[in-house]
mmCIF file of C-alpha atoms in Angstrom:
data_model
loop_
_atom_site.group_PDB
_atom_site.id
_atom_site.type_symbol
_atom_site.label_atom_id
_atom_site.label_comp_id
_atom_site.label_asym_id
_atom_site.label_seq_id
_atom_site.Cartn_x
_atom_site.Cartn_y
_atom_site.Cartn_z
ATOM 1 C CA MET U 11 0.000 0.000 0.000
ATOM 2 C CA HIS U 12 1.377 3.414 -0.895
ATOM 3 C CA SER U 13 2.036 5.870 1.926
ATOM 4 C CA PRO U 14 3.549 9.298 2.512
ATOM 5 C CA ALA U 15 7.333 8.998 2.468
ATOM 6 C CA ALA U 16 9.179 9.459 5.747
ATOM 7 C CA ASP U 17 10.077 13.062 6.568
ATOM 8 C CA ASP U 18 12.496 14.430 9.168
ATOM 9 C CA ALA U 19 10.387 17.580 9.358
ATOM 10 C CA ASP U 20 11.495 18.607 12.842
ATOM 11 C CA VAL U 21 15.229 18.445 12.163
ATOM 12 C CA ALA U 22 16.811 21.622 10.853
ATOM 13 C CA GLY U 23 18.360 21.212 7.436
ATOM 14 C CA PRO U 24 21.749 22.563 6.309
ATOM 15 C CA THR U 25 20.303 25.312 4.107
ATOM 16 C CA GLU U 26 17.122 26.076 5.993
ATOM 17 C CA TRP U 27 18.355 27.648 9.211
ATOM 18 C CA GLY U 28 22.060 28.121 8.582
ATOM 19 C CA GLU U 29 23.561 31.598 8.405
ATOM 20 C CA HIS U 30 24.528 32.317 4.812
ATOM 21 C CA PRO U 31 24.444 35.365 2.493
ATOM 22 C CA HIS U 32 20.900 34.695 1.300
ATOM 23 C CA GLY U 33 17.754 35.619 3.159
ATOM 24 C CA VAL U 34 16.634 38.567 5.241
ATOM 25 C CA GLY U 35 17.106 39.817 8.768
ATOM 26 C CA PRO U 36 14.441 40.546 11.377
ATOM 27 C CA TRP U 37 11.357 42.282 9.994
ATOM 28 C CA THR U 38 12.020 45.474 11.955
ATOM 29 C CA ASP U 39 15.495 45.713 10.404
ATOM 30 C CA GLU U 40 14.191 45.247 6.879
ATOM 31 C CA HIS U 41 10.955 47.265 6.933
ATOM 32 C CA ASP U 42 9.631 50.553 8.280
ATOM 33 C CA THR U 43 6.278 48.992 9.190
ATOM 34 C CA PRO U 44 5.257 46.867 12.196
ATOM 35 C CA PRO U 45 5.533 43.090 11.734
ATOM 36 C CA PRO U 46 2.449 41.621 10.031
ATOM 37 C CA THR U 47 -0.082 39.724 12.113
ATOM 38 C CA ASP U 48 -1.302 37.563 9.237
ATOM 39 C CA GLU U 49 -1.377 33.920 10.374
ATOM 40 C CA ARG U 50 0.813 32.943 7.420
ATOM 41 C CA TYR U 51 3.781 34.617 9.100
ATOM 42 C CA ASP U 52 6.014 32.881 11.623
ATOM 43 C CA PRO U 53 6.617 35.048 14.755
ATOM 44 C CA GLN U 54 10.073 33.536 15.257
ATOM 45 C CA LEU U 55 11.153 34.282 11.703
ATOM 46 C CA LEU U 56 9.772 37.819 11.947
ATOM 47 C CA ALA U 57 11.826 38.379 15.105
ATOM 48 C CA GLU U 58 15.061 36.621 14.087
ATOM 49 C CA GLY U 59 15.136 36.791 10.291
ATOM 50 C CA ASP U 60 14.579 34.234 7.542
ATOM 51 C CA ARG U 61 17.612 32.505 6.028
ATOM 52 C CA ARG U 62 15.769 29.587 4.435
ATOM 53 C CA ASN U 63 16.093 28.452 0.843
ATOM 54 C CA VAL U 64 12.767 29.935 -0.287
ATOM 55 C CA VAL U 65 11.732 32.551 -2.854
ATOM 56 C CA ASP U 66 11.281 36.106 -1.602
ATOM 57 C CA ALA U 67 7.490 35.857 -1.832
ATOM 58 C CA TYR U 68 7.590 33.315 1.015
ATOM 59 C CA ARG U 69 9.918 35.204 3.350
ATOM 60 C CA TYR U 70 8.831 34.928 6.982
ATOM 61 C CA TRP U 71 5.987 32.518 6.114
ATOM 62 C CA THR U 72 5.453 29.343 8.104
ATOM 63 C CA ARG U 73 6.257 26.065 6.404
ATOM 64 C CA GLU U 74 2.582 25.095 6.505
ATOM 65 C CA ALA U 75 1.537 28.342 4.807
ATOM 66 C CA ILE U 76 4.086 27.833 2.036
ATOM 67 C CA VAL U 77 2.918 24.281 1.353
ATOM 68 C CA ALA U 78 -0.729 25.389 1.345
ATOM 69 C CA ASP U 79 0.010 28.139 -1.168
ATOM 70 C CA ILE U 80 1.889 25.777 -3.489
ATOM 71 C CA ASP U 81 -0.931 23.231 -3.102
ATOM 72 C CA SER U 82 -3.375 25.794 -4.475
ATOM 73 C CA ARG U 83 -1.537 25.824 -7.806
ATOM 74 C CA ARG U 84 0.330 22.529 -8.142
ATOM 75 C CA HIS U 85 0.539 20.964 -11.579
ATOM 76 C CA PRO U 86 -1.013 17.590 -12.490
ATOM 77 C CA LEU U 87 2.517 16.318 -12.997
ATOM 78 C CA HIS U 88 3.773 13.439 -10.862
ATOM 79 C CA VAL U 89 7.327 12.140 -10.803
ATOM 80 C CA ALA U 90 8.430 8.648 -9.765
ATOM 81 C CA ILE U 91 11.910 7.251 -9.341
ATOM 82 C CA GLU U 92 12.933 3.678 -8.691
ATOM 83 C CA ASN U 93 14.958 3.285 -5.502
ATOM 84 C CA PHE U 94 16.012 -0.348 -5.416
ATOM 85 C CA ALA U 95 19.698 0.388 -4.733
ATOM 86 C CA HIS U 96 19.515 3.606 -2.690
ATOM 87 C CA ASP U 97 20.005 6.070 -5.549
ATOM 88 C CA SER U 98 21.743 9.346 -4.639
ATOM 89 C CA ASN U 99 19.952 11.239 -7.421
ATOM 90 C CA ILE U 100 16.597 11.277 -5.653
ATOM 91 C CA GLY U 101 17.381 14.469 -3.756
ATOM 92 C CA THR U 102 18.023 16.308 -7.009
ATOM 93 C CA VAL U 103 14.774 14.978 -8.461
ATOM 94 C CA VAL U 104 12.830 16.173 -5.403
ATOM 95 C CA ARG U 105 14.387 19.631 -5.561
ATOM 96 C CA THR U 106 13.549 19.995 -9.253
ATOM 97 C CA ALA U 107 9.994 18.720 -8.721
ATOM 98 C CA ASN U 108 9.547 21.353 -6.025
ATOM 99 C CA ALA U 109 10.797 24.081 -8.366
ATOM 100 C CA PHE U 110 8.169 23.050 -10.947
ATOM 101 C CA ALA U 111 5.376 22.625 -8.351
ATOM 102 C CA ALA U 112 4.860 18.954 -9.187
ATOM 103 C CA ALA U 113 1.918 17.300 -7.470
ATOM 104 C CA ALA U 114 4.068 14.616 -5.835
ATOM 105 C CA VAL U 115 7.298 12.679 -6.008
ATOM 106 C CA HIS U 116 6.900 8.910 -5.703
ATOM 107 C CA ILE U 117 9.723 6.813 -4.270
ATOM 108 C CA VAL U 118 9.452 3.207 -5.460
ATOM 109 C CA GLY U 119 11.322 0.505 -3.530
ATOM 110 C CA ARG U 120 13.437 1.474 -0.557
ATOM 111 C CA ARG U 121 11.889 4.078 1.695
ATOM 112 C CA ARG U 122 15.186 5.660 2.745
ATOM 113 C CA TRP U 123 17.054 7.966 0.402
ATOM 114 C CA ASN U 124 19.832 10.571 0.598
ATOM 115 C CA ARG U 125 18.113 13.898 1.277
ATOM 116 C CA ARG U 126 21.184 16.078 0.975
ATOM 117 C CA GLY U 127 20.602 16.848 -2.694
ATOM 118 C CA ALA U 128 17.058 18.013 -1.950
ATOM 119 C CA MET U 129 18.435 21.088 -0.132
ATOM 120 C CA VAL U 130 15.468 20.934 2.306
ATOM 121 C CA THR U 131 12.913 21.313 -0.517
ATOM 122 C CA ASP U 132 11.408 17.958 0.517
ATOM 123 C CA ARG U 133 9.688 19.868 3.339
ATOM 124 C CA TYR U 134 7.567 21.685 0.781
ATOM 125 C CA GLN U 135 7.070 18.800 -1.646
ATOM 126 C CA HIS U 136 4.573 15.949 -1.268
ATOM 127 C CA LEU U 137 6.382 12.604 -1.179
ATOM 128 C CA VAL U 138 4.707 9.208 -1.535
ATOM 129 C CA HIS U 139 6.334 5.821 -0.988
ATOM 130 C CA HIS U 140 5.412 2.651 -2.900
ATOM 131 C CA THR U 141 6.921 -0.713 -2.071
ATOM 132 C CA ASP U 142 6.958 -1.772 -5.727
ATOM 133 C CA LEU U 143 5.944 -0.803 -9.244
ATOM 134 C CA ASP U 144 2.635 -2.647 -9.015
ATOM 135 C CA GLU U 145 1.577 -0.224 -6.282
ATOM 136 C CA LEU U 146 2.674 2.703 -8.404
ATOM 137 C CA ALA U 147 0.681 1.393 -11.372
ATOM 138 C CA VAL U 148 -2.454 1.087 -9.220
ATOM 139 C CA PHE U 149 -1.982 4.641 -7.948
ATOM 140 C CA ALA U 150 -1.614 5.948 -11.498
ATOM 141 C CA GLN U 151 -4.731 4.109 -12.690
ATOM 142 C CA GLU U 152 -6.834 5.248 -9.728
ATOM 143 C CA ASN U 153 -5.786 8.868 -10.273
ATOM 144 C CA GLY U 154 -6.089 8.985 -14.058
ATOM 145 C CA LEU U 155 -2.362 9.397 -14.673
ATOM 146 C CA THR U 156 -0.533 8.231 -17.782
ATOM 147 C CA VAL U 157 2.817 6.652 -16.893
ATOM 148 C CA VAL U 158 5.656 7.793 -19.148
ATOM 149 C CA ALA U 159 9.062 6.151 -18.670
ATOM 150 C CA VAL U 160 12.146 8.237 -19.433
ATOM 151 C CA ASP U 161 14.972 6.063 -20.765
ATOM 152 C CA ASN U 162 17.220 5.912 -23.815
ATOM 153 C CA THR U 163 16.201 2.471 -25.044
ATOM 154 C CA PRO U 164 15.324 0.999 -28.453
ATOM 155 C CA GLY U 165 11.788 1.910 -29.479
ATOM 156 C CA SER U 166 11.611 5.024 -27.327
ATOM 157 C CA VAL U 167 10.007 8.202 -28.653
ATOM 158 C CA PRO U 168 12.114 11.396 -28.753
ATOM 159 C CA LEU U 169 11.128 13.677 -25.881
ATOM 160 C CA GLU U 170 11.853 16.629 -28.157
ATOM 161 C CA THR U 171 8.967 15.729 -30.490
ATOM 162 C CA VAL U 172 6.396 13.984 -28.262
ATOM 163 C CA GLU U 173 3.311 15.612 -26.719
ATOM 164 C CA LEU U 174 3.368 14.614 -23.068
ATOM 165 C CA PRO U 175 0.009 13.877 -21.395
ATOM 166 C CA ARG U 176 -1.203 16.657 -19.115
ATOM 167 C CA ASN U 177 -2.111 14.225 -16.330
ATOM 168 C CA CYS U 178 1.255 12.578 -16.373
ATOM 169 C CA LEU U 179 3.515 10.456 -14.180
ATOM 170 C CA LEU U 180 7.121 10.539 -15.348
ATOM 171 C CA LEU U 181 9.020 7.408 -14.319
ATOM 172 C CA PHE U 182 12.791 7.419 -13.935
ATOM 173 C CA GLY U 183 15.172 4.581 -13.247
ATOM 174 C CA GLN U 184 18.391 4.493 -11.310
ATOM 175 C CA GLU U 185 21.799 5.710 -12.354
ATOM 176 C CA GLY U 186 23.325 3.090 -14.656
ATOM 177 C CA PRO U 187 20.654 0.451 -15.277
ATOM 178 C CA GLY U 188 17.914 2.972 -16.048
ATOM 179 C CA VAL U 189 14.228 2.034 -15.883
ATOM 180 C CA THR U 190 13.654 -1.634 -15.030
ATOM 181 C CA ASP U 191 11.813 -4.014 -17.351
ATOM 182 C CA GLN U 192 8.808 -3.886 -15.037
ATOM 183 C CA GLY U 193 8.926 -0.115 -15.159
ATOM 184 C CA HIS U 194 8.718 -0.193 -18.936
ATOM 185 C CA ALA U 195 5.847 -2.670 -18.669
ATOM 186 C CA VAL U 196 3.700 -0.366 -16.522
ATOM 187 C CA ALA U 197 4.435 2.662 -18.726
ATOM 188 C CA SER U 198 2.216 3.641 -21.633
ATOM 189 C CA MET U 199 5.249 4.885 -23.541
ATOM 190 C CA THR U 200 8.957 5.463 -23.150
ATOM 191 C CA VAL U 201 10.600 8.724 -24.177
ATOM 192 C CA SER U 202 14.299 9.383 -24.732
ATOM 193 C CA ILE U 203 16.465 12.493 -24.538
ATOM 194 C CA ALA U 204 18.534 13.319 -27.627
ATOM 195 C CA GLN U 205 22.303 12.998 -27.050
ATOM 196 C CA PHE U 206 25.192 13.816 -29.356
ATOM 197 C CA GLY U 207 28.378 12.970 -27.422
ATOM 198 C CA SER U 208 30.216 9.811 -26.398
ATOM 199 C CA THR U 209 28.477 8.986 -23.111
ATOM 200 C CA ARG U 210 25.841 6.280 -23.160
ATOM 201 C CA SER U 211 23.561 8.170 -20.782
ATOM 202 C CA ILE U 212 23.243 11.366 -18.774
ATOM 203 C CA ASN U 213 22.846 11.694 -15.026
ATOM 204 C CA ALA U 214 19.415 10.543 -13.826
ATOM 205 C CA GLY U 215 18.844 13.769 -11.897
ATOM 206 C CA VAL U 216 19.667 15.841 -14.969
ATOM 207 C CA ALA U 217 17.399 13.693 -17.153
ATOM 208 C CA ALA U 218 14.551 14.220 -14.696
ATOM 209 C CA GLY U 219 15.003 17.977 -14.866
ATOM 210 C CA ILE U 220 14.989 17.950 -18.672
ATOM 211 C CA ALA U 221 11.827 15.838 -18.838
ATOM 212 C CA MET U 222 9.977 17.850 -16.199
ATOM 213 C CA HIS U 223 10.814 21.076 -17.990
ATOM 214 C CA ALA U 224 9.543 19.595 -21.264
ATOM 215 C CA TRP U 225 6.187 19.050 -19.503
ATOM 216 C CA ILE U 226 6.288 22.615 -18.119
ATOM 217 C CA ARG U 227 6.864 24.082 -21.581
ATOM 218 C CA GLN U 228 3.875 22.196 -22.952
ATOM 219 C CA HIS U 229 1.333 22.528 -20.154
ATOM 220 C CA ALA U 230 2.205 25.144 -17.509
ATOM 221 C CA ASP U 231 0.857 28.692 -17.392
ATOM 222 C CA LEU U 232 4.143 30.571 -17.585
ATOM 223 C CA ASP U 233 2.463 33.769 -16.382
ATOM 224 C CA GLN U 234 2.247 32.079 -12.976
ATOM 225 C CA ALA U 235 6.007 31.506 -12.706
ATOM 226 C CA TRP U 236 8.058 33.522 -10.226
#
């Protein structure tokens, strides 16, 4: 049965609370007006400053308020990645999915994954865990999602020319082996990314970003982008 992926929500992340050049100081140091009383704002952040890895529009907001705002305009794009050998690319995939306001990231296989690459964006991104691809396929069917595998294999369709479904679940494999045979079996189609150099494949995290952006170019309202 699929379930929300584990989240260390109460543990400060390296880029969320750390002092670094980005962010803003206490509200009274940055503005000539009294601190806002809107419930979206975090009293602690207003008093101490906000150094988190968030866009300026969300400065001083609580985590819950940020997630709720993104939820109001998430895209019908889901992303799944196979995690049968503890892939280190998952963090990058999560971070990119957050940037594109994907509906959810689905971790298939092992529940644990290296969160460092996510740069704390997993706190604002819905994560769902599935024990295997059969569970993922059931989820996709129940939610009207077309599964599209992303892999450079014989018979794949060029991503550069295909029209991706709007209600889409992009499936990525692990670094090296790519999408498993079962992954291809549950997918309605497989798309490939055009390459022109000597390497057999590109990094899985990079491939995910390319494919997600292809969906954004086809289906997102770009007037809503930051």
